[in-house]
PDB file of C-alpha atoms and ligand atoms in Angstrom:
ATOM      1  CA  MET A1276      68.580 143.520 177.784  1.00 57.00           C
ATOM      2  CA  LEU A1277      65.520 141.454 176.947  1.00 61.00           C
ATOM      3  CA  LEU A1278      66.852 140.361 173.542  1.00 79.00           C
ATOM      4  CA  PRO A1279      70.458 139.705 172.547  1.00 88.00           C
ATOM      5  CA  GLU A1280      71.721 142.846 170.876  1.00 92.00           C
ATOM      6  CA  VAL A1281      74.419 143.260 168.259  1.00 94.00           C
ATOM      7  CA  ALA A1282      76.573 146.292 168.983  1.00 95.00           C
ATOM      8  CA  SER A1283      78.179 146.404 165.530  1.00 95.00           C
ATOM      9  CA  ARG A1284      79.448 144.082 162.799  1.00 97.00           C
ATOM     10  CA  THR A1285      81.999 144.462 160.043  1.00 97.00           C
ATOM     11  CA  LEU A1286      84.693 142.762 158.001  1.00 98.00           C
ATOM     12  CA  HIS A1287      87.756 142.948 160.239  1.00 97.00           C
ATOM     13  CA  PRO A1288      91.405 142.566 159.170  1.00 96.00           C
ATOM     14  CA  ALA A1289      92.924 141.593 162.558  1.00 94.00           C
ATOM     15  CA  PRO A1290      93.949 137.916 162.665  1.00 94.00           C
ATOM     16  CA  PRO A1291      92.038 135.717 162.311  1.00 97.00           C
ATOM     17  CA  GLU A1292      90.597 137.817 159.463  1.00 97.00           C
ATOM     18  CA  SER A1293      86.848 137.642 159.712  1.00 98.00           C
ATOM     19  CA  TYR A1294      83.393 139.066 159.652  1.00 98.00           C
ATOM     20  CA  THR A1295      83.329 140.240 163.270  1.00 98.00           C
ATOM     21  CA  ILE A1296      80.114 140.525 165.238  1.00 98.00           C
ATOM     22  CA  PHE A1297      80.409 142.534 168.447  1.00 97.00           C
ATOM     23  CA  THR A1298      77.626 141.699 170.881  1.00 97.00           C
ATOM     24  CA  GLY A1299      76.458 144.162 173.529  1.00 96.00           C
ATOM     25  CA  GLY A1300      77.069 143.713 177.260  1.00 95.00           C
ATOM     26  CA  CYS A1301      79.636 141.855 179.360  1.00 96.00           C
ATOM     27  CA  ASN A1302      79.855 139.862 182.577  1.00 96.00           C
ATOM     28  CA  PHE A1303      83.011 141.818 183.565  1.00 97.00           C
ATOM     29  CA  LYS A1304      83.572 145.477 184.399  1.00 97.00           C
ATOM     30  CA  CYS A1305      87.240 145.716 183.424  1.00 97.00           C
ATOM     31  CA  LEU A1306      88.745 149.066 184.339  1.00 97.00           C
ATOM     32  CA  HIS A1307      90.922 149.037 181.209  1.00 96.00           C
ATOM     33  CA  CYS A1308      88.262 147.858 178.736  1.00 96.00           C
ATOM     34  CA  GLN A1309      89.035 148.938 175.178  1.00 93.00           C
ATOM     35  CA  ASN A1310      85.456 148.166 174.120  1.00 93.00           C
ATOM     36  CA  TRP A1311      83.856 149.957 177.080  1.00 94.00           C
ATOM     37  CA  SER A1312      81.078 151.510 174.981  1.00 93.00           C
ATOM     38  CA  ILE A1313      79.950 147.991 174.026  1.00 94.00           C
ATOM     39  CA  SER A1314      80.798 146.074 177.174  1.00 94.00           C
ATOM     40  CA  GLN A1315      78.942 148.383 179.567  1.00 93.00           C
ATOM     41  CA  TYR A1316      75.894 148.641 177.326  1.00 92.00           C
ATOM     42  CA  PRO A1317      73.044 149.210 178.156  1.00 91.00           C
ATOM     43  CA  ASP A1318      73.976 150.912 181.457  1.00 90.00           C
ATOM     44  CA  ASN A1319      76.112 153.582 179.760  1.00 90.00           C
ATOM     45  CA  GLY A1320      73.376 154.582 177.326  1.00 88.00           C
ATOM     46  CA  MET A1321      75.559 154.145 174.243  1.00 90.00           C
ATOM     47  CA  ARG A1322      73.963 153.211 170.920  1.00 88.00           C
ATOM     48  CA  VAL A1323      74.148 149.734 169.385  1.00 90.00           C
ATOM     49  CA  ASP A1324      72.748 148.173 166.220  1.00 92.00           C
ATOM     50  CA  GLY A1325      70.161 146.276 168.278  1.00 92.00           C
ATOM     51  CA  PHE A1326      68.527 142.886 167.825  1.00 94.00           C
ATOM     52  CA  VAL A1327      69.168 141.290 164.435  1.00 95.00           C
ATOM     53  CA  ASN A1328      67.263 138.225 163.308  1.00 97.00           C
ATOM     54  CA  PRO A1329      69.792 135.351 163.509  1.00 98.00           C
ATOM     55  CA  ALA A1330      69.027 134.018 160.024  1.00 98.00           C
ATOM     56  CA  ALA A1331      69.448 137.502 158.558  1.00 98.00           C
ATOM     57  CA  LEU A1332      72.712 138.021 160.463  1.00 98.00           C
ATOM     58  CA  ALA A1333      74.011 134.653 159.226  1.00 98.00           C
ATOM     59  CA  ARG A1334      73.158 135.569 155.615  1.00 98.00           C
ATOM     60  CA  GLU A1335      74.906 138.899 156.031  1.00 98.00           C
ATOM     61  CA  ALA A1336      78.035 137.298 157.533  1.00 98.00           C
ATOM     62  CA  VAL A1337      78.375 134.523 154.940  1.00 98.00           C
ATOM     63  CA  SER A1338      77.777 136.975 152.131  1.00 98.00           C
ATOM     64  CA  ALA A1339      80.428 139.397 153.494  1.00 98.00           C
ATOM     65  CA  ILE A1340      83.022 136.625 153.878  1.00 98.00           C
ATOM     66  CA  GLU A1341      82.393 135.450 150.301  1.00 97.00           C
ATOM     67  CA  SER A1342      82.346 138.995 148.857  1.00 98.00           C
ATOM     68  CA  PRO A1343      85.316 140.402 146.886  1.00 98.00           C
ATOM     69  CA  ALA A1344      86.235 142.583 149.893  1.00 98.00           C
ATOM     70  CA  GLY A1345      86.102 139.579 152.225  1.00 98.00           C
ATOM     71  CA  ARG A1346      88.218 137.441 149.903  1.00 97.00           C
ATOM     72  CA  LEU A1347      90.734 140.260 149.411  1.00 97.00           C
ATOM     73  CA  MET A1348      91.076 140.581 153.180  1.00 97.00           C
ATOM     74  CA  GLY A1349      91.389 136.822 153.637  1.00 97.00           C
ATOM     75  CA  ALA A1350      88.323 136.678 155.885  1.00 98.00           C
ATOM     76  CA  ASP A1351      87.436 133.038 156.449  1.00 97.00           C
ATOM     77  CA  ARG A1352      85.231 132.960 159.555  1.00 98.00           C
ATOM     78  CA  ILE A1353      82.584 134.643 161.682  1.00 98.00           C
ATOM     79  CA  PHE A1354      84.274 136.097 164.757  1.00 98.00           C
ATOM     80  CA  PHE A1355      82.060 136.634 167.794  1.00 98.00           C
ATOM     81  CA  SER A1356      83.389 139.265 170.178  1.00 97.00           C
ATOM     82  CA  GLY A1357      82.015 141.852 172.549  1.00 92.00           C
ATOM     83  CA  GLY A1358      81.535 142.661 175.293  1.00 93.00           C
ATOM     84  CA  GLU A1359      81.372 138.989 176.108  1.00 97.00           C
ATOM     85  CA  PRO A1360      79.584 136.793 173.582  1.00 98.00           C
ATOM     86  CA  THR A1361      78.973 134.033 176.130  1.00 98.00           C
ATOM     87  CA  ILE A1362      76.105 136.004 177.642  1.00 97.00           C
ATOM     88  CA  HIS A1363      74.272 135.585 174.308  1.00 97.00           C
ATOM     89  CA  LEU A1364      75.177 131.919 173.792  1.00 98.00           C
ATOM     90  CA  PRO A1365      71.760 130.587 172.623  1.00 97.00           C
ATOM     91  CA  TYR A1366      71.544 133.422 170.077  1.00 97.00           C
ATOM     92  CA  ILE A1367      75.061 132.756 168.792  1.00 98.00           C
ATOM     93  CA  GLU A1368      74.326 129.034 168.466  1.00 98.00           C
ATOM     94  CA  LYS A1369      71.342 129.980 166.312  1.00 98.00           C
ATOM     95  CA  VAL A1370      73.442 132.313 164.107  1.00 98.00           C
ATOM     96  CA  VAL A1371      76.052 129.575 163.605  1.00 98.00           C
ATOM     97  CA  PHE A1372      73.343 127.002 162.819  1.00 98.00           C
ATOM     98  CA  GLU A1373      71.869 129.326 160.196  1.00 98.00           C
ATOM     99  CA  ALA A1374      75.296 130.183 158.739  1.00 98.00           C
ATOM    100  CA  ARG A1375      76.154 126.504 158.323  1.00 98.00           C
ATOM    101  CA  LYS A1376      72.889 125.934 156.490  1.00 98.00           C
ATOM    102  CA  LEU A1377      74.301 128.366 153.913  1.00 98.00           C
ATOM    103  CA  ASN A1378      77.896 127.120 154.041  1.00 97.00           C
ATOM    104  CA  ARG A1379      78.466 123.812 155.830  1.00 97.00           C
ATOM    105  CA  SER A1380      82.157 124.555 156.378  1.00 96.00           C
ATOM    106  CA  CYS A1381      81.665 128.087 157.692  1.00 97.00           C
ATOM    107  CA  LYS A1382      84.349 128.678 160.339  1.00 98.00           C
ATOM    108  CA  VAL A1383      83.678 130.435 163.643  1.00 98.00           C
ATOM    109  CA  ASN A1384      85.937 132.140 166.199  1.00 98.00           C
ATOM    110  CA  PHE A1385      84.780 132.709 169.758  1.00 98.00           C
ATOM    111  CA  ASP A1386      86.538 135.602 171.534  1.00 98.00           C
ATOM    112  CA  THR A1387      86.103 135.315 175.287  1.00 98.00           C
ATOM    113  CA  ASN A1388      87.164 136.379 178.757  1.00 98.00           C
ATOM    114  CA  GLY A1389      86.818 132.728 179.781  1.00 98.00           C
ATOM    115  CA  PHE A1390      84.209 133.390 182.465  1.00 98.00           C
ATOM    116  CA  MET A1391      81.497 130.798 181.908  1.00 98.00           C
ATOM    117  CA  THR A1392      80.218 127.508 183.337  1.00 98.00           C
ATOM    118  CA  GLU A1393      81.778 124.254 182.187  1.00 98.00           C
ATOM    119  CA  SER A1394      78.585 123.305 180.388  1.00 98.00           C
ATOM    120  CA  SER A1395      78.587 126.624 178.486  1.00 98.00           C
ATOM    121  CA  LEU A1396      82.203 126.019 177.525  1.00 98.00           C
ATOM    122  CA  GLU A1397      81.287 122.556 176.196  1.00 98.00           C
ATOM    123  CA  ARG A1398      78.541 124.112 174.076  1.00 98.00           C
ATOM    124  CA  ILE A1399      80.993 126.677 172.696  1.00 98.00           C
ATOM    125  CA  LEU A1400      83.605 124.030 171.910  1.00 98.00           C
ATOM    126  CA  ASP A1401      80.923 122.068 170.067  1.00 98.00           C
ATOM    127  CA  PHE A1402      80.497 124.735 167.373  1.00 98.00           C
ATOM    128  CA  THR A1403      83.582 126.920 167.384  1.00 98.00           C
ATOM    129  CA  THR A1404      86.510 126.423 165.017  1.00 98.00           C
ATOM    130  CA  SER A1405      88.877 128.622 166.997  1.00 98.00           C
ATOM    131  CA  MET A1406      89.037 130.525 170.276  1.00 98.00           C
ATOM    132  CA  THR A1407      90.816 133.684 171.328  1.00 98.00           C
ATOM    133  CA  PHE A1408      90.910 133.472 175.112  1.00 98.00           C
ATOM    134  CA  ASP A1409      91.822 136.405 177.397  1.00 98.00           C
ATOM    135  CA  ILE A1410      93.600 135.773 180.685  1.00 98.00           C
ATOM    136  CA  LYS A1411      93.753 139.012 182.624  1.00 98.00           C
ATOM    137  CA  ALA A1412      95.466 137.921 185.844  1.00 98.00           C
ATOM    138  CA  TYR A1413      96.557 134.861 187.797  1.00 98.00           C
ATOM    139  CA  HIS A1414      95.949 135.944 191.381  1.00 98.00           C
ATOM    140  CA  ASP A1415      92.322 136.258 192.394  1.00 98.00           C
ATOM    141  CA  GLU A1416      92.685 139.641 194.088  1.00 97.00           C
ATOM    142  CA  ILE A1417      94.299 141.192 190.999  1.00 98.00           C
ATOM    143  CA  HIS A1418      91.660 139.650 188.729  1.00 98.00           C
ATOM    144  CA  ARG A1419      88.830 140.878 190.957  1.00 98.00           C
ATOM    145  CA  ALA A1420      90.290 144.373 191.217  1.00 97.00           C
ATOM    146  CA  MET A1421      90.713 144.598 187.419  1.00 98.00           C
ATOM    147  CA  THR A1422      87.489 142.910 186.277  1.00 98.00           C
ATOM    148  CA  GLY A1423      85.074 142.669 189.216  1.00 98.00           C
ATOM    149  CA  ALA A1424      84.984 138.858 188.935  1.00 98.00           C
ATOM    150  CA  PRO A1425      86.874 135.893 190.430  1.00 98.00           C
ATOM    151  CA  VAL A1426      89.658 134.221 188.476  1.00 98.00           C
ATOM    152  CA  GLU A1427      88.994 130.558 189.278  1.00 98.00           C
ATOM    153  CA  PRO A1428      86.474 129.863 186.468  1.00 98.00           C
ATOM    154  CA  VAL A1429      88.801 131.533 183.950  1.00 98.00           C
ATOM    155  CA  LEU A1430      91.825 129.422 184.883  1.00 98.00           C
ATOM    156  CA  ARG A1431      89.691 126.265 185.047  1.00 98.00           C
ATOM    157  CA  ASN A1432      88.325 126.943 181.563  1.00 98.00           C
ATOM    158  CA  ALA A1433      91.747 127.872 180.177  1.00 98.00           C
ATOM    159  CA  GLU A1434      92.942 124.459 181.358  1.00 98.00           C
ATOM    160  CA  ILE A1435      89.923 122.678 179.858  1.00 98.00           C
ATOM    161  CA  VAL A1436      90.554 124.238 176.448  1.00 98.00           C
ATOM    162  CA  ALA A1437      94.289 123.479 176.619  1.00 98.00           C
ATOM    163  CA  THR A1438      93.762 119.846 177.521  1.00 98.00           C
ATOM    164  CA  ARG A1439      90.548 118.897 175.678  1.00 98.00           C
ATOM    165  CA  ALA A1440      90.653 121.065 172.571  1.00 98.00           C
ATOM    166  CA  PRO A1441      94.106 122.601 172.047  1.00 98.00           C
ATOM    167  CA  GLU A1442      93.586 122.478 168.262  1.00 98.00           C
ATOM    168  CA  LYS A1443      90.785 125.053 168.660  1.00 98.00           C
ATOM    169  CA  LEU A1444      92.979 127.533 170.488  1.00 98.00           C
ATOM    170  CA  TRP A1445      93.973 130.456 168.267  1.00 98.00           C
ATOM    171  CA  GLU A1446      95.818 132.016 171.205  1.00 98.00           C
ATOM    172  CA  TYR A1447      95.601 133.082 174.815  1.00 98.00           C
ATOM    173  CA  ARG A1448      95.720 136.863 175.006  1.00 98.00           C
ATOM    174  CA  ILE A1449      97.219 138.733 177.930  1.00 98.00           C
ATOM    175  CA  VAL A1450      96.853 142.520 178.054  1.00 98.00           C
ATOM    176  CA  VAL A1451      99.901 143.720 180.003  1.00 98.00           C
ATOM    177  CA  ILE A1452      99.189 146.730 182.214  1.00 97.00           C
ATOM    178  CA  PRO A1453     102.156 148.411 183.918  1.00 95.00           C
ATOM    179  CA  GLY A1454     101.855 148.331 187.692  1.00 94.00           C
ATOM    180  CA  VAL A1455      98.640 146.311 187.639  1.00 97.00           C
ATOM    181  CA  ASN A1456      98.950 142.806 186.215  1.00 98.00           C
ATOM    182  CA  GLU A1457     102.593 142.843 185.140  1.00 97.00           C
ATOM    183  CA  GLU A1458     103.464 140.946 188.325  1.00 97.00           C
ATOM    184  CA  ASP A1459     101.126 138.172 187.139  1.00 98.00           C
ATOM    185  CA  VAL A1460     102.754 137.630 183.745  1.00 98.00           C
ATOM    186  CA  GLY A1461     105.269 135.142 185.166  1.00 98.00           C
ATOM    187  CA  PRO A1462     102.636 133.151 187.112  1.00 98.00           C
ATOM    188  CA  ILE A1463     100.319 133.006 184.059  1.00 98.00           C
ATOM    189  CA  CYS A1464     103.194 131.773 181.898  1.00 98.00           C
ATOM    190  CA  ARG A1465     104.130 129.079 184.409  1.00 98.00           C
ATOM    191  CA  PHE A1466     100.468 128.027 184.692  1.00 98.00           C
ATOM    192  CA  LEU A1467     100.158 127.655 180.909  1.00 98.00           C
ATOM    193  CA  ALA A1468     103.564 126.005 180.473  1.00 98.00           C
ATOM    194  CA  ARG A1469     102.551 123.310 182.969  1.00 98.00           C
ATOM    195  CA  LEU A1470      99.673 122.488 180.584  1.00 98.00           C
ATOM    196  CA  SER A1471     101.839 122.541 177.446  1.00 98.00           C
ATOM    197  CA  GLY A1472     104.885 124.431 176.235  1.00 98.00           C
ATOM    198  CA  ASP A1473     103.298 124.664 172.772  1.00 98.00           C
ATOM    199  CA  LEU A1474     100.258 126.725 173.741  1.00 98.00           C
ATOM    200  CA  PRO A1475     100.046 129.930 171.664  1.00 98.00           C
ATOM    201  CA  VAL A1476     100.243 133.083 173.771  1.00 98.00           C
ATOM    202  CA  CYS A1477     100.127 136.718 172.646  1.00 98.00           C
ATOM    203  CA  PHE A1478     100.945 139.597 175.004  1.00 98.00           C
ATOM    204  CA  LEU A1479      99.131 142.815 174.150  1.00 97.00           C
ATOM    205  CA  ALA A1480     100.542 146.170 175.224  1.00 96.00           C
ATOM    206  CA  PHE A1481      97.953 147.988 177.340  1.00 95.00           C
ATOM    207  CA  ARG A1482      96.302 150.888 175.555  1.00 90.00           C
ATOM    208  CA  PRO A1483      94.893 153.535 177.953  1.00 91.00           C
ATOM    209  CA  ASN A1484      91.131 153.215 178.072  1.00 91.00           C
ATOM    210  CA  PHE A1485      87.962 153.607 180.103  1.00 95.00           C
ATOM    211  CA  VAL A1486      88.618 154.064 183.856  1.00 95.00           C
ATOM    212  CA  MET A1487      92.347 153.796 183.135  1.00 95.00           C
ATOM    213  CA  GLU A1488      92.331 156.290 180.275  1.00 92.00           C
ATOM    214  CA  ASN A1489      95.333 158.186 181.668  1.00 91.00           C
ATOM    215  CA  HIS A1490      97.350 155.206 182.879  1.00 93.00           C
ATOM    216  CA  PRO A1491     100.821 154.766 181.319  1.00 92.00           C
ATOM    217  CA  ARG A1492     101.129 152.423 178.357  1.00 91.00           C
ATOM    218  CA  ALA A1493     103.329 149.379 178.494  1.00 93.00           C
ATOM    219  CA  SER A1494     106.916 150.012 177.416  1.00 93.00           C
ATOM    220  CA  ARG A1495     108.751 148.030 174.743  1.00 95.00           C
ATOM    221  CA  GLY A1496     111.056 146.812 177.512  1.00 96.00           C
ATOM    222  CA  LEU A1497     108.107 145.427 179.480  1.00 96.00           C
ATOM    223  CA  MET A1498     106.768 143.606 176.419  1.00 97.00           C
ATOM    224  CA  THR A1499     110.112 141.993 175.618  1.00 97.00           C
ATOM    225  CA  LYS A1500     110.418 141.051 179.298  1.00 98.00           C
ATOM    226  CA  CYS A1501     107.098 139.194 178.918  1.00 98.00           C
ATOM    227  CA  LEU A1502     108.627 137.111 176.129  1.00 98.00           C
ATOM    228  CA  SER A1503     111.629 136.335 178.343  1.00 98.00           C
ATOM    229  CA  LEU A1504     109.371 135.311 181.229  1.00 98.00           C
ATOM    230  CA  ALA A1505     107.393 133.089 178.867  1.00 98.00           C
ATOM    231  CA  SER A1506     110.552 131.479 177.536  1.00 98.00           C
ATOM    232  CA  GLU A1507     111.920 130.901 181.053  1.00 98.00           C
ATOM    233  CA  ALA A1508     108.606 129.251 181.970  1.00 98.00           C
ATOM    234  CA  GLY A1509     108.892 126.894 178.993  1.00 98.00           C
ATOM    235  CA  LEU A1510     106.462 128.464 176.506  1.00 98.00           C
ATOM    236  CA  ARG A1511     107.727 128.190 172.924  1.00 98.00           C
ATOM    237  CA  ASN A1512     104.958 129.816 170.877  1.00 98.00           C
ATOM    238  CA  THR A1513     104.714 133.452 171.986  1.00 98.00           C
ATOM    239  CA  ALA A1514     104.513 136.955 170.524  1.00 98.00           C
ATOM    240  CA  TRP A1515     103.626 140.466 171.561  1.00 98.00           C
ATOM    241  CA  ALA A1516     101.671 143.185 169.786  1.00 96.00           C
ATOM    242  CA  GLY A1517     100.469 146.730 170.277  1.00 93.00           C
ATOM    243  CA  VAL A1518     101.815 150.266 170.494  1.00 88.00           C
ATOM    244  CA  THR A1519     104.232 150.969 173.328  1.00 88.00           C
ATOM    245  CA  GLY A1520     105.814 153.804 175.195  1.00 76.00           C
ATOM    246  CA  LEU A1521     103.281 156.630 175.209  1.00 74.00           C
ATOM    247  CA  PRO A1522     103.283 158.660 178.423  1.00 73.00           C
ATOM    248  CA  GLY A1523     100.622 158.512 181.094  1.00 75.00           C
ATOM    249  CA  SER A1524     100.196 158.938 184.808  1.00 70.00           C
ATOM    250  CA  PHE A1525      98.365 157.569 187.813  1.00 64.00           C
ATOM    251  CA  ARG A1526      96.544 160.882 188.262  1.00 59.00           C
ATOM    252  CA  ASN A1527      93.030 161.099 189.615  1.00 57.00           C
ATOM    253  CA  ILE A1528      93.278 158.086 191.857  1.00 71.00           C
ATOM    254  CA  ASP A1529      93.428 158.019 195.629  1.00 70.00           C
ATOM    255  CA  THR A1530      95.170 155.065 197.172  1.00 72.00           C
ATOM    256  CA  LEU A1531      92.641 152.713 198.678  1.00 73.00           C
ATOM    257  CA  SER A1532      93.277 152.536 202.387  1.00 68.00           C
ATOM    258  CA  ASP A1533      91.366 149.373 203.376  1.00 66.00           C
ATOM    259  CA  ALA A1534      92.932 145.934 203.543  1.00 81.00           C
ATOM    260  CA  ALA A1535      90.885 144.366 200.740  1.00 89.00           C
ATOM    261  CA  TYR A1536      93.966 143.873 198.576  1.00 94.00           C
ATOM    262  CA  GLU A1537      97.525 142.915 199.460  1.00 94.00           C
ATOM    263  CA  ARG A1538      99.309 142.777 196.111  1.00 95.00           C
ATOM    264  CA  ALA A1539     100.521 146.062 194.661  1.00 94.00           C
ATOM    265  CA  GLY A1540      98.759 145.548 191.333  1.00 95.00           C
ATOM    266  CA  ALA A1541      95.465 144.747 193.038  1.00 96.00           C
ATOM    267  CA  LYS A1542      95.802 147.833 195.246  1.00 94.00           C
ATOM    268  CA  THR A1543      96.399 150.018 192.184  1.00 94.00           C
ATOM    269  CA  ALA A1544      93.421 148.614 190.262  1.00 96.00           C
ATOM    270  CA  GLY A1545      91.248 148.729 193.397  1.00 95.00           C
ATOM    271  CA  SER A1546      92.258 152.357 193.881  1.00 94.00           C
ATOM    272  CA  TYR A1547      91.179 153.219 190.328  1.00 95.00           C
ATOM    273  CA  ALA A1548      87.816 151.551 190.974  1.00 95.00           C
ATOM    274  CA  SER A1549      87.403 153.228 194.349  1.00 93.00           C
ATOM    275  CA  SER A1550      88.297 156.663 192.963  1.00 92.00           C
ATOM    276  CA  HIS A1551      85.532 156.240 190.379  1.00 92.00           C
ATOM    277  CA  GLY A1552      82.830 155.256 192.824  1.00 93.00           C
ATOM    278  CA  CYS A1553      83.195 151.507 193.460  1.00 94.00           C
ATOM    279  CA  GLU A1554      82.598 150.928 197.173  1.00 90.00           C
ATOM    280  CA  THR A1555      82.715 147.125 197.250  1.00 93.00           C
ATOM    281  CA  HIS A1556      86.161 145.623 197.799  1.00 94.00           C
ATOM    282  CA  PRO A1557      87.422 143.140 196.899  1.00 95.00           C
ATOM    283  CA  ARG A1558      85.321 143.842 193.804  1.00 96.00           C
ATOM    284  CA  ASP A1559      82.698 141.201 193.090  1.00 96.00           C
ATOM    285  CA  CYS A1560      80.174 142.662 190.682  1.00 96.00           C
ATOM    286  CA  GLY A1561      78.155 139.436 190.628  1.00 95.00           C
ATOM    287  CA  THR A1562      77.103 139.785 194.273  1.00 95.00           C
ATOM    288  CA  CYS A1563      77.634 143.510 194.798  1.00 96.00           C
ATOM    289  CA  PRO A1564      74.723 145.142 196.681  1.00 95.00           C
ATOM    290  CA  ALA A1565      75.541 148.466 194.970  1.00 94.00           C
ATOM    291  CA  SER A1566      75.318 147.052 191.443  1.00 93.00           C
ATOM    292  CA  ASP A1567      72.166 148.925 190.418  1.00 91.00           C
ATOM    293  CA  ALA A1568      73.701 152.270 191.354  1.00 92.00           C
ATOM    294  CA  CYS A1569      77.194 151.371 190.126  1.00 94.00           C
ATOM    295  CA  THR A1570      78.995 154.383 188.685  1.00 95.00           C
ATOM    296  CA  ILE A1571      81.770 152.399 187.000  1.00 94.00           C
ATOM    297  CA  LYS A1572      79.526 150.973 184.301  1.00 92.00           C
ATOM    298  CA  ARG A1573      78.208 154.443 183.440  1.00 93.00           C
ATOM    299  CA  ILE A1574      81.599 156.121 182.991  1.00 92.00           C
ATOM    300  CA  ILE A1575      82.170 157.874 179.686  1.00 91.00           C
ATOM    301  CA  PRO A1576      85.940 158.377 179.284  1.00 88.00           C
ATOM    302  CA  GLY A1577      86.948 161.985 178.768  1.00 81.00           C
ATOM    303  CA  LYS A1578      84.040 163.216 180.802  1.00 71.00           C
ATOM    304  CA  SER A1579      84.802 161.574 184.114  1.00 50.00           C
ATOM    305  CA  CYS A1580      88.358 162.700 184.792  1.00 42.00           C
TER     306      CYS A1580
HETATM  307  S1  SF4 B1263      80.238 149.129 192.684  1.00 84.44           S
HETATM  308 FE1  SF4 B1263      79.801 146.923 192.692  1.00 84.44          FE
HETATM  309  S2  SF4 B1263      79.056 146.466 190.592  1.00 84.44           S
HETATM  310 FE2  SF4 B1263      80.150 148.469 190.527  1.00 84.44          FE
HETATM  311  S3  SF4 B1263      82.293 147.993 189.964  1.00 84.44           S
HETATM  312 FE3  SF4 B1263      82.191 148.039 192.231  1.00 84.44          FE
HETATM  313  S4  SF4 B1263      81.835 145.883 192.825  1.00 84.44           S
HETATM  314 FE4  SF4 B1263      81.306 146.058 190.626  1.00 84.44          FE
END
């Protein structure tokens, strides 16, 4: 992408109610991505809205929030999501600058996977009103197998937000995937509880998607177990959301035989990646020599399995 591209934008009723701008592209290749058509753009050839002049986008967003439909919905902010909005940070700063010329108190939410430099995080905290912050795993090998990226920057940034700007934290979000990252729910909870027992955390039941389009959903029992683990760790402000209990299977994956991963969840995620053409393990998309030819980012669910 030569210019930052907007994948789509719309008034959106999910809390925090907003005018949501989905930007194209992502620095992760999550096997379970629910926004795969956006996140793997442009490699997957899907269509997006394209480049939108930042002043025009700001006018559109402020106008939508102040419209009767926006007021009825309770929309009170521009919500940047993706993909990963961080990869378009200068563009987003410009949109926010233009929006606040129109409405000085215009609120902003930044929805992120947490994978950015400290200086980028400082820039985001400078303008954002709230953050929704995904934590996908605690152990590096599980995080790499799921996302193709190391976990250390994510945990470092989660700690920075919790300690320097907890008032900006809407919630940490943890998508719970049976047999993949469920073993990391306890460690993530203990990590966050050490920072503060009051941090808001929402567990989201995995919805089959992308490479993992046939994987079983999380059960209601697993989601309530997450709340128990959070409570045992000392977290007091937790919830779970999502649809549970639909069937699925681990079909179409061959168990990865090499020793790149030790933990069961990492082996399962690595096996999904391997079965769909990823040859680099542990996954590290940022340095992968096969990145240009990568088949994962070109997968269209429903056609590949
Ligand atoms: S082939 Fe390389 S770029 Fe593609 S998913 Fe695997 S590690 Fe990432």
